[in-house]
Structures are given as C-alpha cells and as structure tokens.
Coordinates of N, CA and C and ligand atoms in Angstrom, one line a residue:
X368 N 0.8 -1.2 0.0 CA 0.0 0.0 0.0 C 0.9 1.2 0.0
X369 N 0.4 2.3 -0.7 CA 1.3 3.5 -0.7 C 1.2 4.2 0.6
X370 N 2.2 5.0 1.0 CA 2.2 5.7 2.2 C 1.0 6.5 2.3
X371 N 0.3 6.5 3.5 CA -0.8 7.3 3.7 C -2.1 6.8 3.1
X372 N -2.0 5.6 2.5 CA -3.2 5.0 1.9 C -4.2 4.6 3.0
X373 N -5.5 4.8 2.7 CA -6.5 4.6 3.8 C -6.9 3.1 3.7
X374 N -7.5 2.6 4.9 CA -8.0 1.2 4.8 C -9.1 1.1 3.8
X375 N -9.3 -0.1 3.3 CA -10.3 -0.3 2.3 C -11.7 -0.1 2.8
X376 N -12.5 0.4 2.0 CA -14.0 0.6 2.3 C -14.6 -0.8 2.4
X377 N -15.6 -1.0 3.3 CA -16.1 -2.3 3.5 C -16.6 -3.0 2.2
X378 N -17.3 -2.2 1.4 CA -17.9 -2.8 0.2 C -16.9 -3.3 -0.8
X379 N -15.7 -2.7 -0.7 CA -14.6 -3.2 -1.7 C -14.0 -4.5 -1.2
X380 N -14.1 -4.8 0.0 CA -13.6 -6.0 0.6 C -14.2 -7.2 -0.1
X381 N -15.4 -7.1 -0.7 CA -16.1 -8.2 -1.4 C -15.4 -8.5 -2.7
X382 N -14.5 -7.7 -3.1 CA -13.9 -7.9 -4.4 C -12.8 -9.0 -4.4
X383 N -13.1 -10.1 -3.9 CA -12.1 -11.2 -3.9 C -12.1 -11.9 -5.3
X384 N -11.1 -12.6 -5.6 CA -11.0 -13.2 -6.9 C -12.2 -14.1 -7.3
X385 N -12.7 -14.7 -6.3 CA -13.8 -15.6 -6.5 C -15.2 -14.9 -6.5
X386 N -15.2 -13.6 -6.2 CA -16.5 -12.9 -6.2 C -17.1 -12.8 -7.5
X387 N -18.5 -12.8 -7.5 CA -19.2 -12.7 -8.8 C -19.1 -11.2 -9.3
X388 N -19.5 -11.0 -10.5 CA -19.4 -9.7 -11.1 C -20.2 -8.7 -10.3
X389 N -21.3 -9.1 -9.8 CA -22.2 -8.1 -9.2 C -21.6 -7.6 -7.9
X390 N -20.7 -8.4 -7.2 CA -20.1 -8.0 -6.0 C -19.1 -6.9 -6.2
X391 N -18.5 -6.9 -7.4 CA -17.5 -5.9 -7.7 C -18.0 -4.7 -8.5
X392 N -19.2 -4.8 -9.0 CA -19.7 -3.7 -9.9 C -19.8 -2.4 -9.1
X393 N -20.3 -2.5 -7.9 CA -20.4 -1.3 -7.1 C -19.1 -0.7 -6.7
X394 N -18.1 -1.6 -6.5 CA -16.7 -1.1 -6.2 C -16.2 -0.4 -7.5
X395 N -16.5 -0.9 -8.6 CA -16.0 -0.2 -9.9 C -16.8 1.1 -10.1
X396 N -18.1 1.1 -9.7 CA -18.9 2.3 -9.9 C -18.3 3.4 -9.0
X397 N -17.9 3.0 -7.8 CA -17.3 4.0 -6.8 C -15.9 4.5 -7.4
X398 N -15.2 3.6 -8.0 CA -13.9 4.0 -8.7 C -14.2 5.0 -9.8
X399 N -15.2 4.7 -10.6 CA -15.6 5.6 -11.7 C -16.1 6.9 -11.3
X400 N -16.8 7.0 -10.2 CA -17.3 8.3 -9.7 C -16.1 9.1 -9.2
X401 N -15.1 8.4 -8.6 CA -13.9 9.1 -8.1 C -13.1 9.6 -9.4
X402 N -13.1 8.8 -10.4 CA -12.4 9.3 -11.6 C -13.0 10.5 -12.2
X403 N -14.3 10.6 -12.1 CA -15.0 11.8 -12.6 C -14.6 13.0 -11.7
X404 N -14.6 12.8 -10.4 CA -14.2 13.9 -9.5 C -12.8 14.3 -9.8
X405 N -11.9 13.4 -10.2 CA -10.5 13.7 -10.5 C -10.4 14.3 -11.9
X406 N -11.5 14.5 -12.6 CA -11.4 15.2 -13.9 C -11.5 14.4 -15.1
X407 N -11.7 13.1 -15.0 CA -11.9 12.3 -16.2 C -13.3 12.6 -16.8
X408 N -13.4 13.0 -18.0 CA -14.7 13.4 -18.5 C -15.2 12.5 -19.7
X409 N -14.3 11.8 -20.4 CA -14.7 11.1 -21.5 C -15.6 9.9 -21.1
X410 N -16.9 9.9 -21.5 CA -17.8 8.9 -21.1 C -17.4 7.5 -21.7
X411 N -16.7 7.5 -22.8 CA -16.3 6.2 -23.4 C -15.2 5.6 -22.5
X412 N -14.3 6.4 -22.0 CA -13.3 5.9 -21.1 C -13.9 5.4 -19.8
X413 N -14.8 6.2 -19.2 CA -15.4 5.9 -18.0 C -16.2 4.6 -18.1
X414 N -16.9 4.4 -19.2 CA -17.7 3.1 -19.4 C -16.7 1.9 -19.5
X415 N -15.6 2.1 -20.2 CA -14.6 1.0 -20.3 C -14.0 0.7 -18.9
X416 N -13.8 1.7 -18.1 CA -13.2 1.4 -16.8 C -14.3 0.7 -15.9
X417 N -15.6 1.1 -16.1 CA -16.6 0.4 -15.4 C -16.7 -1.1 -15.8
X418 N -16.5 -1.3 -17.1 CA -16.7 -2.7 -17.6 C -15.6 -3.6 -17.2
X419 N -14.4 -3.2 -17.2 CA -13.3 -4.2 -17.0 C -13.0 -4.5 -15.6
X420 N -13.1 -5.8 -15.2 CA -12.9 -6.2 -13.8 C -11.4 -6.2 -13.5
X421 N -11.0 -5.1 -12.9 CA -9.6 -4.9 -12.6 C -9.1 -5.9 -11.6
X422 N -10.0 -6.4 -10.7 CA -9.5 -7.4 -9.7 C -9.0 -8.7 -10.3
X423 N -9.4 -9.0 -11.5 CA -9.0 -10.2 -12.1 C -7.6 -10.1 -12.6
X424 N -7.0 -9.0 -12.6 CA -5.6 -8.8 -13.1 C -4.5 -8.7 -12.0
X425 N -5.0 -8.7 -10.8 CA -3.9 -8.7 -9.7 C -4.0 -9.9 -8.9
X426 N -3.0 -10.2 -8.1 CA -2.9 -11.3 -7.3 C -4.1 -11.4 -6.3
X427 N -4.6 -12.6 -6.1 CA -5.9 -12.6 -5.3 C -5.7 -12.0 -3.9
X428 N -4.5 -12.0 -3.4 CA -4.2 -11.4 -2.1 C -4.3 -9.9 -2.1
X429 N -4.3 -9.3 -3.3 CA -4.4 -7.9 -3.5 C -5.7 -7.4 -4.0
X430 N -6.6 -8.4 -4.4 CA -7.7 -8.0 -5.2 C -8.7 -7.1 -4.4
X431 N -8.6 -7.2 -3.1 CA -9.5 -6.2 -2.3 C -9.1 -4.8 -2.5
X432 N -7.8 -4.6 -3.0 CA -7.4 -3.2 -3.3 C -7.5 -2.8 -4.7
X433 N -8.1 -3.7 -5.5 CA -8.1 -3.5 -7.0 C -8.8 -2.2 -7.4
X434 N -9.8 -1.7 -6.6 CA -10.5 -0.6 -7.1 C -10.2 0.7 -6.3
X435 N -9.1 0.6 -5.6 CA -8.6 1.8 -4.9 C -7.7 2.6 -5.9
X436 N -7.5 3.8 -5.5 CA -6.7 4.7 -6.3 C -5.2 4.5 -6.0
X437 N -4.7 3.3 -6.4 CA -3.4 3.0 -6.1 C -2.8 2.1 -7.1
X438 N -1.4 2.2 -7.3 CA -0.8 1.3 -8.2 C -0.5 0.0 -7.4
X439 N -0.4 -1.1 -8.1 CA -0.2 -2.4 -7.4 C 0.8 -3.2 -8.0
X440 N 1.6 -4.0 -7.2 CA 2.6 -4.9 -7.8 C 1.9 -6.0 -8.7
X441 N 2.6 -6.3 -9.8 CA 2.0 -7.4 -10.6 C 3.1 -8.5 -10.8
X442 N 4.2 -8.5 -10.1 CA 5.2 -9.5 -10.2 C 6.4 -9.0 -11.0
X443 N 7.5 -9.6 -10.9 CA 8.8 -9.3 -11.6 C 9.2 -7.8 -11.5
X444 N 8.8 -7.2 -10.3 CA 9.2 -5.9 -10.1 C 8.4 -4.8 -10.8
X445 N 7.3 -5.2 -11.4 CA 6.5 -4.3 -12.2 C 5.2 -3.9 -11.5
X446 N 4.6 -2.8 -11.9 CA 3.4 -2.4 -11.3 C 2.3 -2.1 -12.3
X447 N 1.0 -2.2 -11.9 CA -0.1 -1.8 -12.7 C -0.4 -0.4 -12.2
X448 N -0.6 0.5 -13.2 CA -0.8 2.0 -12.8 C -2.1 2.2 -12.1
X449 N -2.1 3.3 -11.4 CA -3.4 3.7 -10.7 C -4.5 3.8 -11.7
X450 N -5.8 3.5 -11.4 CA -6.9 3.7 -12.3 C -6.9 5.1 -12.9
X451 N -6.6 6.1 -12.1 CA -6.6 7.5 -12.5 C -5.6 7.8 -13.6
X452 N -4.4 7.1 -13.5 CA -3.4 7.3 -14.5 C -3.8 6.6 -15.8
X453 N -4.3 5.4 -15.7 CA -4.8 4.7 -16.9 C -5.8 5.5 -17.6
X454 N -6.8 6.0 -16.9 CA -7.9 6.7 -17.5 C -7.4 8.0 -18.1
X455 N -6.6 8.7 -17.4 CA -6.0 10.0 -17.9 C -5.3 9.8 -19.3
X456 N -4.5 8.7 -19.3 CA -3.7 8.5 -20.5 C -4.5 8.0 -21.7
X457 N -5.5 7.2 -21.4 CA -6.4 6.7 -22.5 C -7.3 7.9 -23.0
X458 N -7.7 8.7 -22.0 CA -8.5 9.9 -22.4 C -7.7 10.8 -23.4
X459 N -6.4 11.0 -23.1 CA -5.6 11.8 -23.9 C -5.4 11.1 -25.3
X460 N -5.2 9.8 -25.3 CA -5.0 9.0 -26.5 C -6.1 9.1 -27.5
X461 N -7.3 9.1 -27.0 CA -8.5 9.1 -28.0 C -9.2 10.5 -28.1
X462 N -8.6 11.5 -27.4 CA -9.1 12.9 -27.4 C -9.4 13.4 -28.8
X463 N -10.6 13.9 -29.0 CA -10.9 14.5 -30.3 C -11.2 13.6 -31.4
X464 N -11.3 12.3 -31.1 CA -11.6 11.3 -32.1 C -13.0 10.8 -31.9
X465 N -13.9 11.0 -32.9 CA -15.2 10.6 -32.8 C -15.4 9.1 -33.1
X466 N -14.5 8.7 -34.0 CA -14.6 7.2 -34.4 C -13.7 6.4 -33.5
X467 N -14.0 5.1 -33.4 CA -13.2 4.2 -32.7 C -11.8 4.1 -33.4
X468 N -10.7 4.4 -32.7 CA -9.4 4.3 -33.4 C -9.2 2.9 -34.0
X469 N -8.6 2.8 -35.2 CA -8.4 1.5 -35.8 C -7.5 0.6 -35.1
X470 N -6.2 1.0 -34.9 CA -5.2 0.1 -34.2 C -4.5 0.9 -33.2
X471 N -4.3 0.3 -32.0 CA -3.6 1.0 -30.9 C -2.4 0.0 -30.5
X472 N -1.3 0.6 -30.3 CA -0.1 -0.2 -29.8 C 0.1 0.2 -28.3
X473 N 0.0 -0.9 -27.5 CA 0.1 -0.7 -26.0 C 1.5 -1.3 -25.6
X474 N 2.4 -0.4 -25.2 CA 3.8 -0.8 -24.9 C 3.8 -1.2 -23.4
X475 N 4.2 -2.4 -23.1 CA 4.3 -2.8 -21.7 C 2.9 -3.5 -21.2
X476 N 2.7 -4.7 -21.7 CA 1.4 -5.3 -21.4 C 1.2 -5.5 -19.9
X477 N 2.3 -5.8 -19.2 CA 2.2 -6.1 -17.8 C 1.2 -7.2 -17.5
X478 N 0.2 -6.9 -16.7 CA -0.9 -7.9 -16.4 C -2.0 -7.9 -17.4
X479 N -2.0 -7.0 -18.3 CA -3.0 -7.0 -19.4 C -4.2 -6.1 -19.1
X480 N -4.2 -5.4 -18.0 CA -5.4 -4.6 -17.7 C -5.6 -3.5 -18.7
X481 N -4.6 -2.7 -18.9 CA -4.7 -1.6 -19.8 C -5.2 -2.1 -21.2
X482 N -4.6 -3.2 -21.7 CA -5.0 -3.7 -23.0 C -6.5 -4.1 -23.0
X483 N -7.0 -4.6 -21.9 CA -8.4 -4.9 -21.8 C -9.2 -3.7 -21.9
X484 N -8.8 -2.6 -21.2 CA -9.6 -1.3 -21.3 C -9.6 -0.8 -22.7
X485 N -8.4 -0.8 -23.3 CA -8.2 -0.3 -24.7 C -9.1 -1.1 -25.7
X486 N -9.3 -2.4 -25.4 CA -10.1 -3.3 -26.3 C -11.5 -2.8 -26.5
X487 N -12.0 -2.1 -25.5 CA -13.3 -1.5 -25.5 C -13.4 -0.2 -26.3
X488 N -12.2 0.3 -26.6 CA -12.2 1.7 -27.2 C -11.6 1.8 -28.6
X489 N -11.0 0.7 -29.0 CA -10.4 0.7 -30.4 C -10.7 -0.6 -31.1
X490 N -10.5 -0.6 -32.4 CA -10.8 -1.8 -33.1 C -9.8 -3.0 -32.9
X491 N -8.5 -2.7 -32.9 CA -7.5 -3.7 -32.6 C -6.5 -3.2 -31.6
X492 N -6.1 -4.0 -30.7 CA -5.1 -3.6 -29.7 C -3.9 -4.6 -29.9
X493 N -2.7 -4.0 -30.2 CA -1.5 -4.8 -30.2 C -0.8 -4.4 -28.9
X494 N -0.5 -5.4 -28.0 CA 0.1 -5.1 -26.7 C 1.4 -5.9 -26.6
X495 N 2.5 -5.2 -26.4 CA 3.8 -5.9 -26.4 C 4.5 -5.8 -25.0
X496 N 5.1 -6.9 -24.6 CA 5.7 -7.0 -23.3 C 7.1 -7.7 -23.5
X497 N 8.1 -7.2 -22.8 CA 9.5 -7.8 -22.9 C 9.7 -8.9 -21.9
X498 N 8.9 -9.0 -20.9 CA 9.2 -10.1 -19.9 C 8.2 -11.2 -20.1
X499 N 8.8 -12.4 -20.5 CA 8.0 -13.6 -20.8 C 7.0 -13.9 -19.7
X500 N 7.5 -13.8 -18.4 CA 6.6 -14.2 -17.3 C 5.3 -13.4 -17.3
X501 N 5.4 -12.1 -17.6 CA 4.3 -11.2 -17.6 C 3.4 -11.4 -18.8
X502 N 4.1 -11.6 -20.0 CA 3.4 -11.8 -21.2 C 2.5 -13.0 -21.0
X503 N 3.0 -14.1 -20.4 CA 2.2 -15.3 -20.2 C 1.1 -15.1 -19.1
X504 N 1.4 -14.3 -18.1 CA 0.4 -14.0 -17.1 C -0.8 -13.2 -17.7
X505 N -0.4 -12.2 -18.6 CA -1.5 -11.4 -19.2 C -2.4 -12.3 -20.1
X506 N -1.7 -13.3 -20.8 CA -2.5 -14.2 -21.6 C -3.5 -15.0 -20.8
X507 N -3.0 -15.4 -19.6 CA -3.9 -16.1 -18.7 C -5.0 -15.2 -18.2
X508 N -4.7 -14.0 -17.8 CA -5.7 -13.1 -17.2 C -6.7 -12.7 -18.3
X509 N -6.3 -12.6 -19.5 CA -7.2 -12.1 -20.6 C -8.1 -13.2 -21.1
X510 N -7.7 -14.5 -20.9 CA -8.4 -15.6 -21.4 C -9.9 -15.5 -21.0
X511 N -10.1 -15.2 -19.7 CA -11.4 -15.1 -19.2 C -12.4 -14.2 -20.0
X512 N -11.8 -13.1 -20.5 CA -12.6 -12.1 -21.2 C -12.9 -12.4 -22.7
X513 N -12.1 -13.3 -23.2 CA -12.3 -13.6 -24.6 C -12.4 -12.4 -25.5
X514 N -11.3 -11.6 -25.5 CA -11.3 -10.4 -26.3 C -10.5 -10.7 -27.6
X515 N -11.3 -10.8 -28.6 CA -10.7 -11.3 -29.9 C -9.9 -10.2 -30.6
X516 N -10.1 -8.9 -30.1 CA -9.3 -7.9 -30.8 C -8.0 -7.5 -30.0
X517 N -7.6 -8.3 -29.0 CA -6.4 -8.0 -28.3 C -5.3 -9.0 -28.8
X518 N -4.2 -8.5 -29.3 CA -3.1 -9.3 -29.8 C -1.9 -9.1 -28.9
X519 N -1.5 -10.2 -28.2 CA -0.4 -10.1 -27.2 C 0.9 -10.5 -27.9
X520 N 1.9 -9.7 -27.8 CA 3.2 -10.0 -28.4 C 4.3 -10.0 -27.4
X521 N 5.2 -11.0 -27.5 CA 6.4 -11.0 -26.7 C 7.5 -10.3 -27.5
X522 N 8.0 -9.2 -27.0 CA 9.0 -8.5 -27.8 C 9.5 -7.3 -27.2
X523 N 10.4 -6.6 -27.8 CA 11.0 -5.4 -27.3 C 10.2 -4.2 -27.9
X524 N 9.4 -3.6 -27.0 CA 8.5 -2.5 -27.5 C 9.2 -1.3 -27.9
X525 N 10.5 -1.2 -27.5 CA 11.3 0.0 -27.9 C 11.4 0.1 -29.5
X526 N 11.2 -1.1 -30.1 CA 11.2 -1.2 -31.6 C 9.8 -1.0 -32.1
X527 N 8.8 -0.8 -31.3 CA 7.4 -0.8 -31.7 C 7.0 -2.2 -32.1
X528 N 6.1 -2.3 -33.0 CA 5.7 -3.5 -33.6 C 5.2 -3.2 -35.1
X529 N 6.3 -3.3 -36.0 CA 6.0 -2.8 -37.3 C 4.9 -3.5 -38.1
X530 N 4.6 -4.8 -37.7 CA 3.6 -5.6 -38.4 C 2.2 -5.0 -38.3
X531 N 2.0 -4.3 -37.2 CA 0.6 -3.7 -36.9 C 0.5 -2.3 -37.4
X532 N 1.6 -1.7 -37.8 CA 1.6 -0.2 -38.1 C 0.9 0.0 -39.5
X533 N 0.4 1.2 -39.7 CA 0.5 2.4 -38.8 C -0.6 2.4 -37.7
X534 N -0.2 3.0 -36.6 CA -1.2 3.0 -35.4 C -1.8 4.4 -35.3
X535 N -3.1 4.3 -34.9 CA -3.8 5.5 -34.6 C -3.3 6.1 -33.3
X536 N -2.9 5.2 -32.4 CA -2.4 5.6 -31.1 C -1.4 4.7 -30.6
X537 N -0.4 5.2 -29.8 CA 0.6 4.4 -29.1 C 0.6 4.9 -27.7
X538 N 0.5 3.9 -26.8 CA 0.5 4.3 -25.3 C 1.5 3.4 -24.6
X539 N 2.3 4.0 -23.7 CA 3.3 3.2 -23.0 C 3.2 3.4 -21.5
X540 N 3.5 2.3 -20.8 CA 3.4 2.2 -19.4 C 4.8 2.1 -18.8
X541 N 5.8 2.4 -19.6 CA 7.2 2.4 -19.1 C 7.9 3.6 -19.8
X542 N 8.8 4.2 -19.0 CA 9.4 5.5 -19.5 C 10.9 5.4 -19.8
X543 N 11.3 5.8 -20.9 CA 12.7 5.9 -21.2 C 13.3 7.3 -21.3
X544 N 14.5 7.4 -21.8 CA 15.1 8.7 -21.8 C 14.4 9.6 -22.9
X545 N 13.9 9.0 -23.9 CA 13.2 9.8 -24.9 C 12.2 8.8 -25.6
X546 N 11.3 9.4 -26.4 CA 10.3 8.6 -27.1 C 11.1 8.0 -28.3
X547 N 11.1 6.6 -28.4 CA 11.8 6.0 -29.5 C 11.3 6.4 -30.9
X548 N 12.3 6.6 -31.8 CA 11.9 7.0 -33.1 C 11.0 6.0 -33.8
X549 N 11.2 4.7 -33.5 CA 10.4 3.7 -34.1 C 8.9 4.0 -33.8
X550 N 8.5 4.5 -32.7 CA 7.1 4.8 -32.3 C 6.6 5.9 -33.3
X551 N 7.4 6.9 -33.4 CA 7.0 8.0 -34.3 C 6.8 7.6 -35.7
X552 N 7.8 6.7 -36.2 CA 7.7 6.2 -37.5 C 6.4 5.3 -37.7
X553 N 6.1 4.6 -36.7 CA 4.9 3.6 -36.9 C 3.6 4.3 -36.6
X554 N 3.6 5.5 -36.2 CA 2.4 6.3 -35.9 C 1.8 6.8 -37.2
X555 N 0.4 6.7 -37.4 CA -0.2 7.2 -38.6 C -0.2 8.7 -38.5
X556 N -0.3 9.3 -39.6 CA -0.5 10.8 -39.7 C -1.9 11.0 -39.1
X557 N -2.0 11.9 -38.1 CA -3.2 12.1 -37.4 C -3.3 11.4 -36.1
X558 N -2.2 10.5 -35.9 CA -2.2 9.7 -34.7 C -1.5 10.4 -33.5
X559 N -1.6 9.7 -32.4 CA -1.0 10.3 -31.1 C -0.3 9.3 -30.3
X560 N 0.8 9.7 -29.7 CA 1.5 8.9 -28.7 C 1.3 9.5 -27.3
X561 N 1.0 8.7 -26.3 CA 1.0 9.2 -24.9 C 1.9 8.3 -24.1
X562 N 2.9 8.8 -23.6 CA 3.9 8.0 -22.9 C 4.7 8.8 -21.9
X563 N 5.3 8.2 -20.8 CA 6.2 8.9 -20.0 C 7.5 9.0 -20.6
X564 N 8.3 10.0 -20.3 CA 9.6 10.1 -20.8 C 10.4 11.0 -19.9
X565 N 11.7 10.8 -19.9 CA 12.6 11.6 -19.0 C 12.7 13.0 -19.5
X566 N 12.6 14.0 -18.6 CA 12.6 15.4 -19.1 C 13.7 16.1 -18.4
X567 N 14.5 15.4 -17.5 CA 15.6 16.0 -16.8 C 16.1 14.9 -15.9
X568 N 17.2 15.2 -15.1 CA 17.8 14.2 -14.3 C 16.8 13.8 -13.2
X569 N 16.5 12.5 -13.2 CA 15.5 11.9 -12.3 C 14.1 12.4 -12.4
X570 N 13.8 13.0 -13.5 CA 12.5 13.6 -13.7 C 11.8 13.0 -14.9
X571 N 10.6 12.6 -14.7 CA 9.8 12.0 -15.8 C 8.5 12.7 -15.9
X572 N 8.1 13.0 -17.2 CA 6.8 13.6 -17.4 C 6.0 12.9 -18.4
X573 N 4.7 13.1 -18.4 CA 3.8 12.5 -19.4 C 4.0 13.4 -20.7
X574 N 4.3 12.7 -21.8 CA 4.5 13.4 -23.0 C 3.5 13.0 -24.1
X575 N 3.0 14.0 -24.8 CA 2.0 13.7 -25.9 C 2.7 14.1 -27.2
X576 N 2.7 13.2 -28.2 CA 3.2 13.5 -29.5 C 2.1 13.3 -30.5
X577 N 1.9 14.4 -31.3 CA 0.9 14.4 -32.4 C 1.6 14.4 -33.7
X578 N 1.3 13.5 -34.6 CA 1.9 13.4 -35.9 C 0.9 14.1 -36.9
X579 N 1.2 15.2 -37.4 CA 0.3 16.0 -38.3 C 0.9 16.0 -39.7
X580 N 0.2 16.4 -40.7 CA 0.7 16.4 -42.0 C 1.9 17.4 -42.1
X581 N 2.0 18.3 -41.1 CA 3.0 19.3 -41.2 C 4.2 19.0 -40.3
X582 N 4.1 17.9 -39.6 CA 5.3 17.5 -38.7 C 4.8 17.0 -37.4
X583 N 5.8 16.8 -36.5 CA 5.5 16.2 -35.2 C 5.5 17.3 -34.1
X584 N 4.4 17.2 -33.3 CA 4.3 18.2 -32.2 C 4.3 17.5 -30.9
X585 N 5.2 18.0 -30.0 CA 5.4 17.4 -28.7 C 4.8 18.3 -27.6
X586 N 4.1 17.8 -26.7 CA 3.5 18.5 -25.5 C 4.0 17.8 -24.2
X587 N 4.6 18.5 -23.3 CA 5.0 17.9 -22.0 C 3.9 18.3 -21.0
X588 N 3.4 17.2 -20.3 CA 2.4 17.4 -19.3 C 2.9 17.2 -17.9
X589 N 2.1 16.7 -17.0 CA 2.5 16.6 -15.6 C 3.6 15.6 -15.3
X590 N 4.3 15.7 -14.2 CA 5.3 14.8 -13.7 C 4.6 13.5 -13.4
X591 N 5.3 12.4 -13.7 CA 4.8 11.0 -13.4 C 5.9 10.1 -12.9
X592 N 5.5 8.9 -12.5 CA 6.5 8.0 -12.1 C 6.2 6.6 -12.6
X593 N 6.8 6.2 -13.7 CA 6.6 4.9 -14.3 C 7.8 4.0 -14.2
X594 N 7.7 2.7 -14.3 CA 8.8 1.8 -14.3 C 9.6 2.1 -15.6
X595 N 10.9 1.8 -15.6 CA 11.8 2.1 -16.8 C 11.5 1.3 -18.0
X596 N 11.6 1.9 -19.1 CA 11.5 1.3 -20.4 C 12.9 0.6 -20.7
X597 N 12.9 -0.7 -20.9 CA 14.2 -1.4 -21.0 C 14.2 -2.1 -22.4
X598 N 15.4 -2.3 -22.9 CA 15.5 -3.0 -24.2 C 15.7 -4.5 -24.0
X599 N 15.4 -5.3 -25.0 CA 15.6 -6.7 -25.0 C 14.5 -7.5 -24.4
X600 N 14.5 -8.8 -24.7 CA 13.4 -9.6 -24.2 C 14.0 -10.6 -23.2
X601 N 13.4 -10.8 -22.0 CA 13.9 -11.8 -21.1 C 12.7 -12.7 -20.6
Ligands
LIG1766 N1 -0.1 -1.6 -18.8 C1 0.4 -2.5 -17.8 C2 1.4 -1.9 -16.9 C3 2.6 -2.7 -16.7 S1 4.0 -1.9 -16.1 C4 -0.8 -3.1 -17.1 O1 -1.9 -2.8 -17.3 O2 -0.5 -4.0 -16.2 C5 5.0 -1.6 -17.5 C6 5.5 -2.8 -18.3 O3 6.3 -2.4 -19.3 C7 6.3 -3.8 -17.4 O4 5.6 -5.0 -17.5 C8 7.6 -3.9 -18.2 O5 8.2 -5.2 -18.2 C9 7.2 -3.4 -19.6 N2 8.3 -2.9 -20.4 C10 9.4 -2.1 -20.1 N3 10.2 -1.9 -21.2 C11 9.6 -2.6 -22.2 C12 9.9 -2.8 -23.6 N4 11.0 -2.3 -24.2 N5 9.0 -3.5 -24.4 C13 7.9 -4.1 -23.8 N6 7.6 -3.9 -22.5 C14 8.4 -3.2 -21.7

C-alpha cells in the first residue's frame, strides 16, 4: 500500500478473486465516480473502466485493493498503474476522435489490464511485453474475457511492432530517456503517442506527441513515475 493509503472501504472487501461480477460492480462504480471527480470526462473511457474487472488482473491477495486509487505490484518488479493514470492516459490518447481508433499499440502489457480497457475503445489492440513471465500471465488473465481484438506480443516494445503499423495511437506504461523514433515512424498521420519520458535528471513527465501532415508536435504534461523502459526480451 502506498504511504498514507487509507484502509479499504467495506464494500470493496467483497472484491475477492472468486467474487461474482455483481459484488465488484459497485466497487467499480465507486472507482468511476472518483475518476469523474478527478477530472476524467470522456464517457467512453469511464464506461470502459466500469466494464473491465480490474480485480482479475492482480494477485488474489491484493484483489481487495483493486478498485482503490493506487498502483499495485504485478510481479517481476513491475506495477499496474493507478486507475486514475490509466484513465487519464487513455483519455488523452483518444481525445478529439469521434470514431473508434483503428489500431492501438500498447507498450508494456504487464498484467494486461490496460490492454483490456483499450479493447473496448479501439478496433484492434497490439500489446507488447518484454518479460516472458508477464506476457504469459497477461494471456492467462485475458483468457477469461475472450477479447478477440487484443493481440499479445512478446518482444521489445522500444522497436514498436512494425507488423501492426500504422497505429492511430501508441501508449506506453514504461518510460525511457526519450520517445523511441520507431514509435513516431509507426504512428499514422493524425495519430497520437501518450507516454512517460525523461525530461531532466531523475524527472519523468507525461509526453504527448501528435503526428500531423506538417510534422510532429510534442507537448509535455504533468510529472509522473513509471517503471523504466528497457530493451531486449527476457
Ligand atoms: N499496462 C500494464 C502496466 C505494466 S508496467 C498493465 O496494465 O498492467 C509496464 C510494463 O512495461 C512492465 O511489465 C515492463 O516489463 C514493460 N516494459 C518495459 N520496457 C519494455 C519494452 N521495451 N518492451 C515491452 N515492454 C516493456
């Protein structure tokens, strides 16, 4: 639990791995109303966050915390981002698009939660992970949902995934020194990248890159804290 985190509300305690969907629906509704208060406005994103059972992506010992505003360990030293961060990044990713984006590249599958949320919002999701253990865990976690539009790839996301390109959007849950050129190359014109990147010594910010017919525009947003983007597959 993060420092200063409050004990879990009684209704959330029902969110054990074995609990039925109805037991966790109200916990998700509480999470969604908190997201609204935190400034998430896109109804499509809020509906997707309401739909995806986050407790199925974390260890059963942690599932009672699944709907809290906290990041959680998912094994191999990695973490699943806070719901607030997931919602904020996806909201930025699809901002201003009235149609469902065609293809999204999700860098850092982790436990597969973000890929599942994205599957409700785009036509195809390509999600790439460099750690075999997590790639396999995500496959297991996602099996339950039978999401035919999520494609899991074991590979180095720093190279993007050229086979699925061009992407309407690229989103990363791990931050490197800079946004890799491969991502910009594989982005469609009119597409957007939302990712953490280093902006100074020990400083990481959320960065938005828009590829326009006139060139690439970068916007630096709030400071964030993501796990490092690393190269190679292990
Ligand atoms: N979106 C994930 C968050 C996982 S944390 C979820 O919903 O659970 C970020 C993940 O990025 C980690 O699993 C880490 O192994 C992975 N990662 C880091 N560098 C990577 C790279 N070059 N290619 C693919 N995955 C990478």
